[in-house]
PDB file of C-alpha atoms in Angstrom:
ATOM      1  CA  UNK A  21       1.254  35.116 -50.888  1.00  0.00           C
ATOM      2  CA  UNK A  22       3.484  32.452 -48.478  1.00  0.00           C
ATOM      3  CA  UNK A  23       1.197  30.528 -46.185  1.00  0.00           C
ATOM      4  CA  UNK A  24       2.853  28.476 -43.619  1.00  0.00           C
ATOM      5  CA  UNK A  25       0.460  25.354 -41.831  1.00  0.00           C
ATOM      6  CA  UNK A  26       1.170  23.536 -38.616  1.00  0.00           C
ATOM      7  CA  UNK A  27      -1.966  21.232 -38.102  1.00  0.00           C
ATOM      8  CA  UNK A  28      -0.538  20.188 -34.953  1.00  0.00           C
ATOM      9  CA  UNK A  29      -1.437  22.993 -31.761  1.00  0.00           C
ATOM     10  CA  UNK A  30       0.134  20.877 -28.840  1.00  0.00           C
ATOM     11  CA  UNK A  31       1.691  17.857 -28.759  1.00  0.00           C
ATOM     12  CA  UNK A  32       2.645  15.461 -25.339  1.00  0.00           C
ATOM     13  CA  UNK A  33       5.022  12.269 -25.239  1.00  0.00           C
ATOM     14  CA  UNK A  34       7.021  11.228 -22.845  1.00  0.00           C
ATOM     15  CA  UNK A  35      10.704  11.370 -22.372  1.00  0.00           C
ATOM     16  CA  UNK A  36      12.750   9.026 -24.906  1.00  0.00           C
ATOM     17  CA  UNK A  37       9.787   8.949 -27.470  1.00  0.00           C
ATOM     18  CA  UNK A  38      10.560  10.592 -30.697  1.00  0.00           C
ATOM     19  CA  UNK A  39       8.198  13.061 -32.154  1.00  0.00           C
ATOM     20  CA  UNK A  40       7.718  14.163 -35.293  1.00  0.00           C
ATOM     21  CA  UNK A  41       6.177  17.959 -36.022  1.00  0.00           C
ATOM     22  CA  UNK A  42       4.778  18.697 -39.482  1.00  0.00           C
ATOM     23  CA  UNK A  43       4.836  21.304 -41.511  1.00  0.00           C
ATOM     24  CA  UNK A  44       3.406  22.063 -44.706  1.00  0.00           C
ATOM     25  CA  UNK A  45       4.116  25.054 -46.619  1.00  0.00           C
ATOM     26  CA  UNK A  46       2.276  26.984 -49.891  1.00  0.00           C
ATOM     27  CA  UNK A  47       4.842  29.696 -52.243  1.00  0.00           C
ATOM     28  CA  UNK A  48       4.650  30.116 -55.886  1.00  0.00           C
ATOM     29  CA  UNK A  49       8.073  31.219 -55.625  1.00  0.00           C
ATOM     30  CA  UNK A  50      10.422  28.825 -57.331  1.00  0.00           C
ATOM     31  CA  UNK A  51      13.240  29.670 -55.170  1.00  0.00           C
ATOM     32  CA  UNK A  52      12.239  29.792 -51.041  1.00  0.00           C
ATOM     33  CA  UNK A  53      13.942  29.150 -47.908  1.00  0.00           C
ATOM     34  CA  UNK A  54      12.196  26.884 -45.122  1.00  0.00           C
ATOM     35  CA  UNK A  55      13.203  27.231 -41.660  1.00  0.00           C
ATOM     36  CA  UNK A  56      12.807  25.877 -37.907  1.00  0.00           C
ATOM     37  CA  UNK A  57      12.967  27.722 -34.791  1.00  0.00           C
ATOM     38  CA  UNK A  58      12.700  26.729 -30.806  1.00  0.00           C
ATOM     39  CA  UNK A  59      10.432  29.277 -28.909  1.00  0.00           C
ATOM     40  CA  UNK A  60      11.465  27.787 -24.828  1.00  0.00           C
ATOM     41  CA  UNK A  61       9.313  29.968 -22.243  1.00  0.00           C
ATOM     42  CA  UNK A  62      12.098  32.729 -22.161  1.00  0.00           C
ATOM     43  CA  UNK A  63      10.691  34.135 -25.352  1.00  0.00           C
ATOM     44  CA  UNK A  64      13.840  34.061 -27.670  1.00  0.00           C
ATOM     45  CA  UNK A  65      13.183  32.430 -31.552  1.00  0.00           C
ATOM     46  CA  UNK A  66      16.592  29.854 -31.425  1.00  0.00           C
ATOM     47  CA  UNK A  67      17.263  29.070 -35.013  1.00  0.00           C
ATOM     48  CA  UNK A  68      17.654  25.253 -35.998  1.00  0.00           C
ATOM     49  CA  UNK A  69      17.956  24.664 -39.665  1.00  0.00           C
ATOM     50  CA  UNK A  70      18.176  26.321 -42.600  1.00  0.00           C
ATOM     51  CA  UNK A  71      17.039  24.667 -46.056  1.00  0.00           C
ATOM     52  CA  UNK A  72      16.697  26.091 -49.814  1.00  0.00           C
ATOM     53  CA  UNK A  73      14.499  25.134 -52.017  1.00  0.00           C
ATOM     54  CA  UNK A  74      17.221  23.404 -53.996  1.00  0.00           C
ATOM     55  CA  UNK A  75      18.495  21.395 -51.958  1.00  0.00           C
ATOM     56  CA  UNK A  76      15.920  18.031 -50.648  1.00  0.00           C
ATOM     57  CA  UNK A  77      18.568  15.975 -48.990  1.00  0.00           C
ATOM     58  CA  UNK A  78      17.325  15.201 -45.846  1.00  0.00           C
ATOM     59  CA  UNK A  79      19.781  16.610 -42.541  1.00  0.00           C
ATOM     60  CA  UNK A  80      20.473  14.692 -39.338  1.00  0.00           C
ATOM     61  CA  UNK A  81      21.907  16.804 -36.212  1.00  0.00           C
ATOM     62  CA  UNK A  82      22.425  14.914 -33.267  1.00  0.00           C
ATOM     63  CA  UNK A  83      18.686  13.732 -32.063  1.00  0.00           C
ATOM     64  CA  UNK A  84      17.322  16.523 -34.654  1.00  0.00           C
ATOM     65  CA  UNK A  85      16.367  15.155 -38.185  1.00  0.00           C
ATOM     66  CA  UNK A  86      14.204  16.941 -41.272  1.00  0.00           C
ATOM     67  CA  UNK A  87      12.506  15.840 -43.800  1.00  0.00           C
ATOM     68  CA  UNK A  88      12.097  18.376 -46.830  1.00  0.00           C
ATOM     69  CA  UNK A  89       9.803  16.820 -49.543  1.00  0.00           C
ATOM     70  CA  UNK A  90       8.982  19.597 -52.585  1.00  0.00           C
ATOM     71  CA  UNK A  91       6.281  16.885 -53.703  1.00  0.00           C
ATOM     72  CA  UNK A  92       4.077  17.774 -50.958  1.00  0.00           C
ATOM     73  CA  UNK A  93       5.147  20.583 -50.025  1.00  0.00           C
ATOM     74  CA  UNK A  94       6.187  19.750 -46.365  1.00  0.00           C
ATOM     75  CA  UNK A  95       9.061  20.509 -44.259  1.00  0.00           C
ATOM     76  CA  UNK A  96       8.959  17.696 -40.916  1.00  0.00           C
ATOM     77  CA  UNK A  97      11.440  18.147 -37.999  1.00  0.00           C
ATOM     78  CA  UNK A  98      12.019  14.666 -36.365  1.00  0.00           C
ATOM     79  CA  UNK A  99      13.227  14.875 -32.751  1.00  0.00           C
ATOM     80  CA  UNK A 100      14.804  11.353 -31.427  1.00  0.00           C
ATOM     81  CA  UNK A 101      14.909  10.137 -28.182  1.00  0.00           C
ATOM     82  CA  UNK A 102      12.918  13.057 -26.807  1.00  0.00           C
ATOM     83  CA  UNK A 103      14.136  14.786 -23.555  1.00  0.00           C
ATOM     84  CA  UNK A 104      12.379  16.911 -20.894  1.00  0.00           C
ATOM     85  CA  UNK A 105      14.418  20.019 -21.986  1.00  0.00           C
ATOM     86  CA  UNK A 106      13.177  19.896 -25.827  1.00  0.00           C
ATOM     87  CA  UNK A 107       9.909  21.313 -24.156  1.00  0.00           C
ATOM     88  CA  UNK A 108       8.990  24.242 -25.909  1.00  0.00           C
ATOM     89  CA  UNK A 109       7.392  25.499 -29.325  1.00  0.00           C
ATOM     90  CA  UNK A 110       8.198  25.133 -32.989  1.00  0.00           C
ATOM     91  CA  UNK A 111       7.887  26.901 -35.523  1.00  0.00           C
ATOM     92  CA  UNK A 112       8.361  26.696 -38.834  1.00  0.00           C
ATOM     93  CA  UNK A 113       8.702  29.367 -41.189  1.00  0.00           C
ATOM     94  CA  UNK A 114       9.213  30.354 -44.912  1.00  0.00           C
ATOM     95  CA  UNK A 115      11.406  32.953 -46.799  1.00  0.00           C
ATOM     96  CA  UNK A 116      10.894  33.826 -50.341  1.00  0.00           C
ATOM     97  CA  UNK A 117      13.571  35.275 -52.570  1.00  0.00           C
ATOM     98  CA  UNK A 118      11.158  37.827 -53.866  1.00  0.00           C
ATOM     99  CA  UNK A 119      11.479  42.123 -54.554  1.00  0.00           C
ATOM    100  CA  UNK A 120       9.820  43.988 -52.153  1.00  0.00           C
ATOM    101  CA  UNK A 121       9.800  42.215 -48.905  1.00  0.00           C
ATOM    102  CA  UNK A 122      12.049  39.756 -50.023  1.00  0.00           C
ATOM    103  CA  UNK A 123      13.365  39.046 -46.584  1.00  0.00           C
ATOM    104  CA  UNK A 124      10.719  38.350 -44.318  1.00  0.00           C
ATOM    105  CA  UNK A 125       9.592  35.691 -42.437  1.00  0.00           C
ATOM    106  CA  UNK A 126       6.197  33.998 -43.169  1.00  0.00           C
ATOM    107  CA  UNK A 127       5.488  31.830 -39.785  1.00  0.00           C
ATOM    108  CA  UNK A 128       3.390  28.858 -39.004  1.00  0.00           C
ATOM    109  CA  UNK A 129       1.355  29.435 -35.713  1.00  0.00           C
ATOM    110  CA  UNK A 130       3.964  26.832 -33.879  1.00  0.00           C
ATOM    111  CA  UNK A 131       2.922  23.478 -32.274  1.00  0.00           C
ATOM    112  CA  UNK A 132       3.881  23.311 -28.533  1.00  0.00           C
ATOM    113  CA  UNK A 133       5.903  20.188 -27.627  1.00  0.00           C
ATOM    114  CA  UNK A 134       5.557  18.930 -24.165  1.00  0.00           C
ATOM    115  CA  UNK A 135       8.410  15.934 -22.997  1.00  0.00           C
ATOM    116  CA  UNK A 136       7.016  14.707 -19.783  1.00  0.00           C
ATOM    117  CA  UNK A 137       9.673  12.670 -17.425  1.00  0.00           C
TER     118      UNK A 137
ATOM    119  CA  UNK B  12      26.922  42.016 -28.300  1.00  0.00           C
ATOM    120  CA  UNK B  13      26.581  38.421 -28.830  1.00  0.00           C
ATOM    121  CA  UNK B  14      22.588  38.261 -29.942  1.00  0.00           C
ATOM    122  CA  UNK B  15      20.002  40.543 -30.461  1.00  0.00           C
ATOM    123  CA  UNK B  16      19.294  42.747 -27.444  1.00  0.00           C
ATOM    124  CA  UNK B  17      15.744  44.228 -26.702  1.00  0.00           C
ATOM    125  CA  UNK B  18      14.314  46.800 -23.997  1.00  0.00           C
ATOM    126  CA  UNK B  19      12.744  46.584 -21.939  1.00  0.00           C
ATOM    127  CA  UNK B  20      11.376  43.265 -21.906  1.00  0.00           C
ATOM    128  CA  UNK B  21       8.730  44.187 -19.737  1.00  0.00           C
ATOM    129  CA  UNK B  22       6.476  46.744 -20.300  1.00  0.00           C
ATOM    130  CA  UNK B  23       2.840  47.718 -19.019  1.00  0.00           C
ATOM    131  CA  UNK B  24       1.587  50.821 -20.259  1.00  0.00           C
ATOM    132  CA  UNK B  25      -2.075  52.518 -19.956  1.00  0.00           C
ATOM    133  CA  UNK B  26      -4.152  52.635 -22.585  1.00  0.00           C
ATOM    134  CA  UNK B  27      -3.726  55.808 -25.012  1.00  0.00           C
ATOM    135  CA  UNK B  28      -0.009  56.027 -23.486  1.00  0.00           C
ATOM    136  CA  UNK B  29       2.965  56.146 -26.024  1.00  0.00           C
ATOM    137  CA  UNK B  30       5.742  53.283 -25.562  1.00  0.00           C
ATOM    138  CA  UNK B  31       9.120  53.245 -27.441  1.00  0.00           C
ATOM    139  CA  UNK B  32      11.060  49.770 -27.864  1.00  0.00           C
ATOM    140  CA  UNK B  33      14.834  49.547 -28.339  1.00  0.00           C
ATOM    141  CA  UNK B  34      16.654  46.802 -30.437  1.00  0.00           C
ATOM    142  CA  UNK B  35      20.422  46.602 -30.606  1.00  0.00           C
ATOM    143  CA  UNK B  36      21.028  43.929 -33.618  1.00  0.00           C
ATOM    144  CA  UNK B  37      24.031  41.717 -33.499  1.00  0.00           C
ATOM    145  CA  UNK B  38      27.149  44.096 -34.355  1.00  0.00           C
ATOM    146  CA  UNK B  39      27.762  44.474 -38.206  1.00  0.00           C
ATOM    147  CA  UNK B  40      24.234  43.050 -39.592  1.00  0.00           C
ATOM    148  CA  UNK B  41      23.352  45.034 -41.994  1.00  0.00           C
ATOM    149  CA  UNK B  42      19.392  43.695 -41.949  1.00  0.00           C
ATOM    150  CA  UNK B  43      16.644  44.712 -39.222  1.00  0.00           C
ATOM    151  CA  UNK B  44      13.479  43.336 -38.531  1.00  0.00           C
ATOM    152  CA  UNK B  45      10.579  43.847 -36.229  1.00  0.00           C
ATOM    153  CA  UNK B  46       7.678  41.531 -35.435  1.00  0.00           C
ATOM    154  CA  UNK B  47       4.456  41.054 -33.350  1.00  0.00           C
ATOM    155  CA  UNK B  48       3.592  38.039 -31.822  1.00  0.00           C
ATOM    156  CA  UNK B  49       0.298  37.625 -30.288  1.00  0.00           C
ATOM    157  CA  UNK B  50      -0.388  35.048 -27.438  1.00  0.00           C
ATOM    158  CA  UNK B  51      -0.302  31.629 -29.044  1.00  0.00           C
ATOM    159  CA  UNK B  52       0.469  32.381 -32.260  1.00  0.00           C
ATOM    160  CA  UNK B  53       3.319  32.812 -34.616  1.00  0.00           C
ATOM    161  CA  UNK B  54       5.346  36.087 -35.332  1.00  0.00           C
ATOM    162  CA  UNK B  55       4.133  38.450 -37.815  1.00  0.00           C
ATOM    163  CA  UNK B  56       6.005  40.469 -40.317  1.00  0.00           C
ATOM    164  CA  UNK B  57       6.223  44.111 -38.977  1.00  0.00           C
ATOM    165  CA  UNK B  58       9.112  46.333 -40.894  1.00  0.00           C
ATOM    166  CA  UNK B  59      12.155  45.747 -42.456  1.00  0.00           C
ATOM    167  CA  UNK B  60      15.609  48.110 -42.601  1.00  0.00           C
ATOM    168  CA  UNK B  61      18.953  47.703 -44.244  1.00  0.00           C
ATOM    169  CA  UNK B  62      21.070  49.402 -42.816  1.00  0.00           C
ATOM    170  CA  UNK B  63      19.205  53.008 -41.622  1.00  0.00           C
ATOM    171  CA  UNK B  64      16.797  52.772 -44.668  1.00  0.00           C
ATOM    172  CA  UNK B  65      13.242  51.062 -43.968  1.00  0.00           C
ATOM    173  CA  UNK B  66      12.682  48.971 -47.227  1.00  0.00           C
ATOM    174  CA  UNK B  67       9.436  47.158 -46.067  1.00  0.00           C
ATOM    175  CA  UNK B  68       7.026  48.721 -43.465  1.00  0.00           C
ATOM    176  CA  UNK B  69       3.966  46.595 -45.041  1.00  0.00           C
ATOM    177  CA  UNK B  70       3.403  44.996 -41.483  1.00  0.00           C
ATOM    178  CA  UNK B  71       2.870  47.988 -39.238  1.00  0.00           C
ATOM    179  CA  UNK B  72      -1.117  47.615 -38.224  1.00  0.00           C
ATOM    180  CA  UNK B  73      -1.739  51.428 -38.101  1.00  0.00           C
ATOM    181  CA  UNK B  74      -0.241  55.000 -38.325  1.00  0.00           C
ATOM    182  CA  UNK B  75       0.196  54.703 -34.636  1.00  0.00           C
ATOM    183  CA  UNK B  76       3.233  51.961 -35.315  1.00  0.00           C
ATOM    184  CA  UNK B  77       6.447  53.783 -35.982  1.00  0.00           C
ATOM    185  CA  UNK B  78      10.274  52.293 -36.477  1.00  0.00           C
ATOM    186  CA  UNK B  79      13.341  54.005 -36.980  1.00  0.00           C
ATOM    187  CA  UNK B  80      17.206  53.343 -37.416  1.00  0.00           C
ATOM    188  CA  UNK B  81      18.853  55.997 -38.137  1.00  0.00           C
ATOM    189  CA  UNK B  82      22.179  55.193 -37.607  1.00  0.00           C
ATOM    190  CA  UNK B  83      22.160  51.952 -39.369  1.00  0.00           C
ATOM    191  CA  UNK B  84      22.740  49.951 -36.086  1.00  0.00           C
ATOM    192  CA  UNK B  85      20.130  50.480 -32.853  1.00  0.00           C
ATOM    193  CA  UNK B  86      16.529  50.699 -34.111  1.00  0.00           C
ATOM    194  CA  UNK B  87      13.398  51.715 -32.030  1.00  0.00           C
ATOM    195  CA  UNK B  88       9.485  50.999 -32.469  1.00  0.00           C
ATOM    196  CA  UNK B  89       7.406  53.157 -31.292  1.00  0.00           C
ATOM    197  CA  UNK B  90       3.836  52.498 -30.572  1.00  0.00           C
ATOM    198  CA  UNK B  91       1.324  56.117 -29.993  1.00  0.00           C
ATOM    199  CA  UNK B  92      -1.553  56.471 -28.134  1.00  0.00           C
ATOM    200  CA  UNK B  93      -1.362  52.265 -27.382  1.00  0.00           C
ATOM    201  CA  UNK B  94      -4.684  50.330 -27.265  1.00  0.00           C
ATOM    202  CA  UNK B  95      -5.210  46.787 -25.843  1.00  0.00           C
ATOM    203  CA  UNK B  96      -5.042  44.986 -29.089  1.00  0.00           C
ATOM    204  CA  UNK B  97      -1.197  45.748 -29.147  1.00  0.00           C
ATOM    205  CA  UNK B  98      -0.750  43.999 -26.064  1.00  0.00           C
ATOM    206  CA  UNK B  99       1.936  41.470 -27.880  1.00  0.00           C
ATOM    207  CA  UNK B 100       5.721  40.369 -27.406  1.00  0.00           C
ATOM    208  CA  UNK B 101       7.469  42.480 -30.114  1.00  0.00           C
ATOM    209  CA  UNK B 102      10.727  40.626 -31.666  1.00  0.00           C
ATOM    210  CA  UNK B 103      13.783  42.225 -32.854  1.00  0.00           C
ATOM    211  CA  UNK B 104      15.447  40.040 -35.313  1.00  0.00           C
ATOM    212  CA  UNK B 105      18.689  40.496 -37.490  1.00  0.00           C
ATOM    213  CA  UNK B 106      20.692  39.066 -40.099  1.00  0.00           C
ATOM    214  CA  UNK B 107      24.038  39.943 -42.121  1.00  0.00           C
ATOM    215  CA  UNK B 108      23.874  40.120 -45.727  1.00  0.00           C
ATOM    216  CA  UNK B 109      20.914  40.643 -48.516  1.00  0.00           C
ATOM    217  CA  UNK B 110      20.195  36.978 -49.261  1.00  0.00           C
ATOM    218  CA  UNK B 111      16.731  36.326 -48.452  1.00  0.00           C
ATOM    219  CA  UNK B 112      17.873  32.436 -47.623  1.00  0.00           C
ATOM    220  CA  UNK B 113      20.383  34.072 -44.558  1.00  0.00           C
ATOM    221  CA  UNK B 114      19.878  33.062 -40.835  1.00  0.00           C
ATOM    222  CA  UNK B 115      17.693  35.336 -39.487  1.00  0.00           C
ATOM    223  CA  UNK B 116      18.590  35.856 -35.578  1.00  0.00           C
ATOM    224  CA  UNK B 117      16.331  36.647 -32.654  1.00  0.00           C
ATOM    225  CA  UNK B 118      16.317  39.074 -29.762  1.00  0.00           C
ATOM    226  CA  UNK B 119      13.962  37.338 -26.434  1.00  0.00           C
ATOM    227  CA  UNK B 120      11.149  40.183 -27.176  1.00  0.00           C
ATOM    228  CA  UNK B 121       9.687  43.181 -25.328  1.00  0.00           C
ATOM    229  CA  UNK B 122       6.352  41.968 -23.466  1.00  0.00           C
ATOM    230  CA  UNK B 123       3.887  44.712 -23.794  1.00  0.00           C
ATOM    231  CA  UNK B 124       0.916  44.841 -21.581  1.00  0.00           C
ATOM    232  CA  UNK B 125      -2.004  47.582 -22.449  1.00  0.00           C
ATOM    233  CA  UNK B 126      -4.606  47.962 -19.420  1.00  0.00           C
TER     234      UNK B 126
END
């Protein structure tokens, strides 16, 4: 079974701080996908990154930067110079390439960001 | 359409009432997926189609939880005889191809309210 943890329920800074959201993740599967979504009050999951097991490189975009680490197991998203409009919450998730249900979608329960002005 | 469309997005029904929720994936995904999100917590796997065949319904909390696609494209969920504990946003997701690792795209949810 996938188990996705994010220790963090709500986090406040204010605007121009960066703020880092963890993740930490638990798969025997060899071959996974980790992901990132934005949940803003209208409801709708907004995909941010994609990232396969294989691959560790760490990805910058814009003021958006992850760190994937296989060695523990954790999956950070890094946002820089935080703004009022990055208000919303996270959530990570996990994809196993798997028979069965080899396509869904094993989600952490999300950490709300708040960017105060 | 451009993303994944859901109706209604607002629905209050009375307890032991049936409610039926519409998804229209993005045009030509193949993949269809449902899930439940309680209040403060993270999406949970309902049911999964390719195309008009449901590969994965492991999610669905009870007989009363019902999904359907039958043309491949515009899938429904049905919920019978609703009780409060399915008061939840339900999520319409979609993605096109078979990789498990593909971007997996997200409607803005039908709000259900049971009183």
């Amino acid at each position: 079974a996938q188990k996705v943890t994010q220790a963090q329920t709500e986090i406040s800074v204010v605007e121009k701080e960066d703020v880092t959201l963890d993740c930490v993740y638990e798969t025997r599967d060899t071959t996974y996908y980790l992901f990132w979504y934005k949940q803003p009050p209208s409801g709708e999951l907004v995909f941010l990154i994609r990232r396969n097991s294989f691959d560790e490189q760490n990805e910058i975009s814009g003021r958006y930067s992850w760190n994937f680490q296989k060695s523990t197991s954790s999956f950070n998203f890094t946002i820089t110079a935080s703004q009022v409009v990055d208000s919303a919450v996270y959530f990570c998730a996990l994809s196993v390439l798997s028979s069965g249900s080899a396509r869904q979608l094993t989600f952490g329960s999300g950490t709300q960001l708040t960017v105060l002005p | 359409g451009a993303g994944v469309s859901q109706s209604p997005r607002y629905k209050v029904a009375k307890r032991g009432q049936d409610v039926a929720l519409r998804c229209d994936p993005i045009s030509g995904h193949v993949s269809l997926f449902w899930y439940q999100q309680a209040l403060g917590q993270g999406p949970e796997f309902l049911t999964y189609f390719q195309n008009e065949a449901q590969l994965d319904k492991s999610g669905l909390p009870s007989d009363r939880f019902f999904a359907e696609r039958p043309e491949g494209s515009v899938s429904t969920l049905k919920i019978q005889r609703t009780q409060q504990e399915d008061s939840a946003v339900y999520l319409c997701a979609s993605s096109n191809n078979r990789d498990s690792g593909n971007t997996i795209y997200f409607g803005e949810g039908s709000w259900l309210t049971v009183v």
